[in-house]
Amino acid sequence: MKIPFNKPYLTGNETKYIEEAVSSMKISGDGMFTKKCHTFFEDKYGFHKCLLTTSCTDALEMAAILIDIQAGDEVIMPSYTFVSTANAFVLRGAKIVFADSLPDHPNIDVEKIEALITSKTKAIVPVHYGGVACDMDEIMSLAKKYNIFVIEDAAQAIDSFYKGKPLGSFGHLAAFSFHETKNIISGEGGMLVINDERFAQRAEIIREKGTNRSQFYRGEVDKYGWMDIGSSFLPSDIIAAFLFAQLENIDKIQAKRIAHWNAFYEKLKPLSDKNYFTLLECTEGKTNNGHLFALILPNLDERTKLIEFLRSKSILAVFHYLSLHKSPYFTSKHDGRTLENCDHFSDTLVRLPFYYELTHDEIHLICNTIIDYFDAK
Ligand SMILES: *Cc1c(COP(=O)(O)O)cnc(C)c1O
């Protein structure tokens, strides 16, 4: 029996809703299911305005256009993140200024941010790693003090909270992902959240190829035309139909994933107490949304050995991001600062299999295999 790293979960209504979308003969963007998804998020989380996109990458690209990034503008973000966090801004000519992670969590270390702010800084992009909140109070107050934008990369952070408020509701803008590796999925998919009303109308235009077609559909104008730059960022209603079936089950999905997380934690905490590895903890005021379960090994060699051992037992554990400041694309552009915590997570973080349909027995098998491995040492 092989335990994969990820397995997408289907709630059962995905194909039914897709058939409904298809038979309605309105399968381009912003159909019935897209509207249902927007309303769902706006009602459940109090987001000011939501727009589905074809990916979180697209939502980040829209954000970069919306805050009017110009060549040479600086954007501060962690280096321990997915390529799209940076790439979306690079496409608009931004200079990326990478900040280090916290010593005990891949999230951006807010104490490192202020020294990186210059007159050219246009935005901070916190990434809520593993769905655990960055220190948003500190980030928002820096943003206010220096008059810069905050765009949350909330790709992994659905249904997670900071001091009781949902992630994705703090920044001027936020981006979510529904890629099949996330908690709530549509294959590929994403969403831009607009919390600052000044971006609302322009966001619709940018998402619709630079036209005011959305206003036209609402009957607010009698013809639509080219108003601004833009692209085709909106998904087909077929994608939204799939997504809506997932959203209807979000509480069930989240409860199960969090229960899985707690089961892993309970079994593996004693080993972390013996310093074989450390676990990512949620500090005060932050919730765990059951996105991933990671171990931090002491060094690269120990991580490689553990991954190989698990693989020999048919358990697929995987490492995660490689420091972006050392990537082939960026290394010559980086200002040379060492980002030791980021590099540490690059070398030592391993993610265990984690998905909705993991059984209790499988979680125990994974944990017992890890326990046996360390006991034998
Ligand atoms: C998954 C992910 C993305 C990209 O999401 P897509 O929907 O695949 O474009 C961006 N940032 C982070 C932190 C992610 O985990």
Coordinates of C-alpha atoms and ligand atoms in Angstrom, one line a residue:
M1 CA 0.0 0.0 0.0
K2 CA 1.4 3.3 -1.1
I3 CA 0.6 6.6 0.7
P4 CA 0.8 9.5 -1.7
F5 CA 1.7 13.0 -0.7
N6 CA -1.6 14.5 -1.8
K7 CA -4.9 13.2 -3.1
P8 CA -7.7 15.6 -4.2
Y9 CA -11.0 15.1 -2.4
L10 CA -14.3 15.2 -4.3
T11 CA -17.4 16.0 -2.3
G12 CA -19.8 14.3 -4.7
N13 CA -21.6 17.3 -6.3
E14 CA -18.8 18.5 -8.5
T15 CA -19.9 16.8 -11.7
K16 CA -23.6 17.4 -10.9
Y17 CA -23.0 21.2 -10.7
I18 CA -20.8 21.1 -13.8
E19 CA -23.7 19.5 -15.7
E20 CA -26.0 22.2 -14.4
A21 CA -23.6 24.9 -15.6
V22 CA -23.2 23.2 -19.0
S23 CA -27.0 22.7 -19.5
S24 CA -27.6 26.4 -18.6
M25 CA -25.6 27.1 -21.8
K26 CA -23.8 30.0 -20.0
I27 CA -20.4 28.6 -19.4
S28 CA -18.1 31.6 -19.9
G29 CA -17.1 33.6 -16.8
D30 CA -19.3 35.3 -14.2
G31 CA -22.2 32.9 -14.6
M32 CA -24.5 31.6 -11.9
F33 CA -21.9 29.5 -10.1
T34 CA -19.2 32.2 -10.1
K35 CA -21.7 34.5 -8.4
K36 CA -22.6 31.9 -5.9
C37 CA -18.9 31.5 -5.0
H38 CA -18.4 35.3 -4.7
T39 CA -21.5 35.6 -2.4
F40 CA -20.3 32.6 -0.3
F41 CA -17.0 34.2 0.5
E42 CA -18.4 37.6 1.0
D43 CA -21.0 36.3 3.4
K44 CA -18.9 33.7 5.3
Y45 CA -15.8 35.8 5.8
G46 CA -17.0 39.4 5.4
F47 CA -14.6 40.0 2.5
H48 CA -15.5 43.4 0.9
K49 CA -15.5 42.1 -2.7
C50 CA -14.3 38.7 -4.2
L51 CA -13.5 37.9 -7.8
L52 CA -12.7 34.4 -8.9
T53 CA -9.6 34.1 -11.1
T54 CA -8.1 31.2 -12.9
S55 CA -5.3 30.9 -10.3
C56 CA -3.8 32.5 -7.3
T57 CA -1.0 33.5 -9.6
D58 CA -3.5 35.5 -11.7
A59 CA -4.9 37.1 -8.6
L60 CA -1.4 38.2 -7.6
E61 CA -0.8 39.6 -11.1
M62 CA -4.0 41.5 -10.9
A63 CA -2.9 42.9 -7.5
A64 CA 0.4 44.1 -9.0
I65 CA -1.5 45.9 -11.8
L66 CA -4.1 47.4 -9.3
I67 CA -1.4 49.0 -7.1
D68 CA 0.1 50.3 -10.3
I69 CA 3.6 48.8 -9.9
Q70 CA 6.1 50.7 -12.1
A71 CA 9.6 49.7 -13.1
G72 CA 11.9 50.1 -10.1
D73 CA 9.2 50.0 -7.5
E74 CA 10.3 47.8 -4.6
V75 CA 8.2 45.0 -3.1
I76 CA 9.1 43.2 0.2
M77 CA 8.3 39.6 0.7
P78 CA 9.7 36.4 2.1
S79 CA 12.1 34.3 0.0
Y80 CA 10.7 31.1 1.3
T81 CA 7.6 31.1 -0.9
F82 CA 6.2 29.9 -4.3
V83 CA 7.6 31.5 -7.4
S84 CA 4.3 33.3 -8.2
T85 CA 4.5 35.5 -5.1
A86 CA 7.5 37.2 -6.7
N87 CA 6.9 36.7 -10.4
A88 CA 3.6 38.6 -10.4
F89 CA 5.4 41.7 -9.4
V90 CA 8.5 41.1 -11.5
L91 CA 6.3 41.0 -14.6
R92 CA 5.4 44.7 -13.8
G93 CA 9.0 45.7 -13.5
A94 CA 9.3 45.6 -9.7
K95 CA 12.5 45.0 -7.8
I96 CA 11.9 42.2 -5.2
V97 CA 13.5 42.8 -1.8
F98 CA 13.5 39.5 0.1
A99 CA 13.1 39.4 3.8
D100 CA 14.2 36.5 6.0
S101 CA 11.8 34.1 7.7
L102 CA 11.3 33.8 11.5
P103 CA 13.7 31.4 13.1
D104 CA 11.0 29.0 14.1
H105 CA 8.5 29.5 11.2
P106 CA 8.8 30.1 7.5
N107 CA 6.6 33.2 7.8
I108 CA 8.2 36.6 7.2
D109 CA 10.1 38.0 10.2
V110 CA 8.3 41.4 10.8
E111 CA 11.3 42.7 12.7
K112 CA 13.4 42.5 9.5
I113 CA 10.9 44.5 7.4
E114 CA 11.3 48.1 8.5
A115 CA 15.1 48.3 7.7
L116 CA 14.2 47.2 4.1
I117 CA 11.7 50.0 3.5
T118 CA 12.9 52.8 1.2
S119 CA 11.2 55.6 -0.6
K120 CA 10.6 53.2 -3.5
T121 CA 8.8 50.6 -1.5
K122 CA 5.4 50.1 -2.9
A123 CA 4.1 46.9 -1.1
I124 CA 4.7 44.2 1.4
V125 CA 3.5 40.7 0.5
P126 CA 3.1 38.5 3.6
V127 CA 2.7 34.8 2.8
H128 CA 0.7 32.9 5.4
Y129 CA 2.8 29.7 5.3
G130 CA 0.8 26.5 6.0
G131 CA -2.2 28.7 6.6
V132 CA -0.7 30.2 9.7
A133 CA -1.0 34.0 10.0
C134 CA 1.9 36.3 9.6
D135 CA 2.1 39.0 12.3
M136 CA -0.6 41.2 10.7
D137 CA -0.9 43.9 13.3
E138 CA 2.8 44.8 13.0
I139 CA 2.7 44.5 9.1
M140 CA -0.4 46.7 8.9
S141 CA 1.0 49.4 11.2
L142 CA 4.3 49.5 9.2
A143 CA 2.2 49.8 6.0
K144 CA 0.3 52.7 7.5
K145 CA 3.4 54.4 8.8
Y146 CA 5.1 54.3 5.4
N147 CA 2.0 54.5 3.2
I148 CA 2.6 51.2 1.4
F149 CA 0.2 48.5 0.3
V150 CA -0.2 45.1 1.8
I151 CA -1.1 42.2 -0.5
E152 CA -1.7 38.9 1.4
D153 CA -0.6 35.8 -0.4
A154 CA -3.3 33.7 1.3
A155 CA -2.9 30.8 -1.2
Q156 CA -2.7 28.3 1.7
A157 CA -4.8 30.2 4.2
I158 CA -8.4 29.6 3.5
D159 CA -10.6 29.5 6.7
S160 CA -7.7 30.6 8.9
F161 CA -7.8 33.4 11.4
Y162 CA -5.6 36.0 13.1
K163 CA -7.1 37.4 16.4
G164 CA -10.5 36.2 15.3
K165 CA -10.4 37.8 11.9
P166 CA -10.1 35.8 8.7
L167 CA -6.9 35.8 6.8
G168 CA -7.4 37.6 3.5
S169 CA -9.3 40.4 5.2
F170 CA -6.2 42.4 6.4
G171 CA -4.4 43.5 3.3
H172 CA -5.6 46.1 0.8
L173 CA -5.8 43.0 -1.5
A174 CA -5.4 39.2 -0.9
A175 CA -5.0 36.2 -3.2
F176 CA -6.3 32.7 -2.6
S177 CA -5.6 29.4 -4.5
F178 CA -7.8 26.5 -5.3
H179 CA -5.1 24.4 -6.9
E180 CA -5.6 20.7 -6.3
T181 CA -3.0 20.7 -3.6
K182 CA -4.9 23.2 -1.4
N183 CA -7.7 22.6 1.1
I184 CA -10.5 23.7 -1.2
I185 CA -9.9 23.0 -4.9
S186 CA -11.1 23.4 -8.4
G187 CA -8.1 21.8 -10.2
E188 CA -6.6 25.2 -11.0
G189 CA -8.3 28.2 -9.6
G190 CA -7.9 31.3 -7.4
M191 CA -9.6 34.4 -6.1
L192 CA -8.7 38.0 -5.6
V193 CA -10.1 39.7 -2.5
I194 CA -10.5 43.4 -2.6
N195 CA -10.8 44.9 0.9
D196 CA -10.1 48.5 -0.2
E197 CA -13.1 49.9 -2.2
R198 CA -10.9 52.2 -4.3
F199 CA -9.7 49.1 -6.2
A200 CA -13.1 47.5 -6.7
Q201 CA -14.2 48.9 -10.1
R202 CA -10.8 48.7 -11.7
A203 CA -10.3 45.1 -10.6
E204 CA -13.4 44.1 -12.6
I205 CA -12.0 45.9 -15.6
I206 CA -8.5 44.4 -15.4
R207 CA -10.1 40.9 -15.0
E208 CA -12.2 41.4 -18.1
K209 CA -9.4 42.2 -20.6
G210 CA -9.4 45.8 -19.8
T211 CA -13.1 46.3 -20.6
N212 CA -16.1 47.4 -18.5
R213 CA -18.0 44.3 -19.6
S214 CA -19.0 43.6 -16.0
Q215 CA -20.8 47.0 -15.8
F216 CA -22.5 46.3 -19.1
Y217 CA -23.8 43.0 -17.9
R218 CA -25.3 44.7 -14.9
G219 CA -27.0 47.2 -17.1
E220 CA -25.0 50.1 -15.7
V221 CA -23.7 51.2 -19.1
D222 CA -25.3 50.6 -22.6
K223 CA -22.1 49.4 -24.3
Y224 CA -18.7 48.3 -23.2
G225 CA -15.3 49.2 -24.4
W226 CA -11.6 49.3 -23.7
M227 CA -11.0 51.2 -20.5
D228 CA -7.6 50.2 -19.1
I229 CA -4.9 47.5 -19.4
G230 CA -6.0 44.0 -18.4
S231 CA -6.1 40.4 -19.4
S232 CA -8.4 37.4 -19.2
F233 CA -8.2 36.5 -15.5
L234 CA -11.7 35.1 -15.1
P235 CA -12.5 31.4 -15.0
S236 CA -15.2 29.6 -16.9
D237 CA -18.4 28.9 -14.9
I238 CA -17.5 25.2 -15.2
I239 CA -14.6 25.8 -12.8
A240 CA -16.8 27.8 -10.5
A241 CA -19.4 24.9 -10.5
F242 CA -16.7 22.5 -9.3
L243 CA -15.6 25.0 -6.7
F244 CA -19.1 25.7 -5.3
A245 CA -19.5 21.9 -4.6
Q246 CA -16.4 22.2 -2.5
L247 CA -17.4 25.3 -0.7
E248 CA -20.7 23.8 0.3
N249 CA -18.6 21.3 2.3
I250 CA -16.0 23.6 3.6
D251 CA -16.8 23.1 7.3
K252 CA -16.7 19.3 6.9
I253 CA -13.4 19.5 5.0
Q254 CA -11.8 21.8 7.5
A255 CA -12.9 19.9 10.5
K256 CA -11.5 16.7 9.2
R257 CA -8.2 18.3 8.1
I258 CA -7.7 19.9 11.5
A259 CA -8.5 16.6 13.2
H260 CA -5.8 15.0 11.0
W261 CA -3.4 17.7 12.0
N262 CA -4.1 17.2 15.7
A263 CA -3.6 13.4 15.3
F264 CA -0.2 13.9 13.7
Y265 CA 0.7 16.5 16.4
E266 CA -0.2 14.2 19.3
K267 CA 1.8 11.3 17.9
L268 CA 4.9 13.2 16.9
K269 CA 5.1 15.8 19.7
P270 CA 7.1 13.4 22.0
L271 CA 9.7 13.0 19.3
S272 CA 10.0 16.8 18.9
D273 CA 10.4 17.0 22.6
K274 CA 13.4 14.7 22.2
N275 CA 14.8 17.2 19.6
Y276 CA 14.8 14.8 16.7
F277 CA 13.0 17.6 14.8
T278 CA 10.8 20.6 15.5
L279 CA 7.2 21.2 14.6
L280 CA 5.6 24.4 13.3
E281 CA 3.5 25.7 16.2
C282 CA 0.7 28.4 16.0
T283 CA 1.5 31.2 18.4
E284 CA -1.2 33.1 20.3
G285 CA -4.1 34.5 18.3
K286 CA -3.3 32.4 15.2
T287 CA -5.3 29.4 14.0
N288 CA -4.2 26.2 12.2
N289 CA -6.3 25.5 9.1
G290 CA -5.0 22.0 8.5
H291 CA -3.2 22.8 5.3
L292 CA 0.0 20.9 5.8
F293 CA 2.0 19.0 8.4
A294 CA 5.7 19.7 8.4
L295 CA 8.8 18.5 10.4
I296 CA 11.9 20.6 10.6
L297 CA 15.0 18.3 10.7
P298 CA 18.3 19.4 12.1
N299 CA 20.0 19.5 8.7
L300 CA 19.8 18.6 5.0
D301 CA 21.4 15.3 5.4
E302 CA 19.0 14.1 8.0
R303 CA 16.0 15.3 6.0
T304 CA 17.2 13.5 2.9
K305 CA 17.7 10.3 4.9
L306 CA 14.2 10.5 6.5
I307 CA 12.5 11.2 3.1
E308 CA 14.4 8.2 1.6
F309 CA 13.4 6.0 4.5
L310 CA 9.8 6.9 4.3
R311 CA 9.9 6.3 0.5
S312 CA 11.3 2.8 1.1
K313 CA 8.2 2.2 3.2
S314 CA 6.0 3.6 0.4
I315 CA 5.2 6.9 2.2
L316 CA 5.7 9.9 0.1
A317 CA 7.0 12.9 2.1
V318 CA 8.3 15.9 0.2
F319 CA 10.4 19.0 0.9
H320 CA 9.0 22.4 0.0
Y321 CA 10.3 25.7 -1.4
L322 CA 13.9 26.5 -2.5
S323 CA 15.0 29.9 -1.4
L324 CA 14.0 32.3 -4.2
H325 CA 16.9 34.6 -3.6
K326 CA 19.2 31.7 -4.6
S327 CA 17.2 30.6 -7.7
P328 CA 18.8 30.6 -11.1
Y329 CA 16.6 33.5 -12.2
F330 CA 17.1 35.7 -9.1
T331 CA 20.5 35.0 -7.7
S332 CA 22.3 37.7 -9.8
K333 CA 19.6 40.2 -8.9
H334 CA 19.7 39.6 -5.1
D335 CA 21.5 42.2 -3.0
G336 CA 23.7 39.7 -1.3
R337 CA 22.2 39.6 2.2
T338 CA 22.2 36.1 3.7
L339 CA 18.7 34.9 4.7
E340 CA 19.7 32.1 7.0
N341 CA 16.3 31.1 8.3
C342 CA 14.9 30.9 4.8
D343 CA 17.9 28.7 3.7
H344 CA 17.4 26.6 6.8
F345 CA 13.8 25.8 5.9
S346 CA 14.8 25.2 2.3
D347 CA 17.2 22.5 3.5
T348 CA 15.3 21.0 6.5
L349 CA 11.5 21.2 6.1
V350 CA 9.7 18.1 5.1
R351 CA 5.9 17.8 4.5
L352 CA 4.2 14.5 5.4
P353 CA 1.3 13.1 3.4
F354 CA -1.7 15.2 4.1
Y355 CA -5.2 15.0 2.6
Y356 CA -8.8 14.7 3.5
E357 CA -9.1 11.0 2.8
L358 CA -6.2 9.9 5.0
T359 CA -7.5 7.3 7.4
H360 CA -6.7 7.1 11.1
D361 CA -4.8 3.9 10.4
E362 CA -2.7 5.6 7.7
I363 CA -1.9 8.5 10.0
H364 CA -0.8 6.0 12.7
L365 CA 1.3 4.1 10.1
I366 CA 3.0 7.2 9.0
C367 CA 3.7 8.3 12.6
N368 CA 4.8 4.9 13.7
T369 CA 7.2 4.6 10.8
I370 CA 8.8 7.9 11.8
I371 CA 8.9 6.8 15.5
D372 CA 10.6 3.5 14.5
Y373 CA 13.1 5.4 12.4
F374 CA 14.2 7.6 15.2
D375 CA 14.0 4.9 17.9
A376 CA 16.5 2.8 15.8
K377 CA 19.0 5.7 15.9
Ligands
LIG1 C1 -0.1 27.5 -4.3 C2 0.5 28.8 -4.1 C3 0.5 29.8 -5.0 C4 0.1 29.6 -6.4 O1 -1.2 29.3 -6.6 P1 -1.8 28.9 -8.0 O2 -3.3 28.9 -7.8 O3 -1.3 27.6 -8.4 O4 -1.4 30.0 -9.0 C5 1.1 31.0 -4.7 N1 1.6 31.3 -3.5 C6 1.6 30.3 -2.5 C7 2.2 30.6 -1.2 C8 1.1 29.0 -2.8 O5 1.1 28.1 -1.9

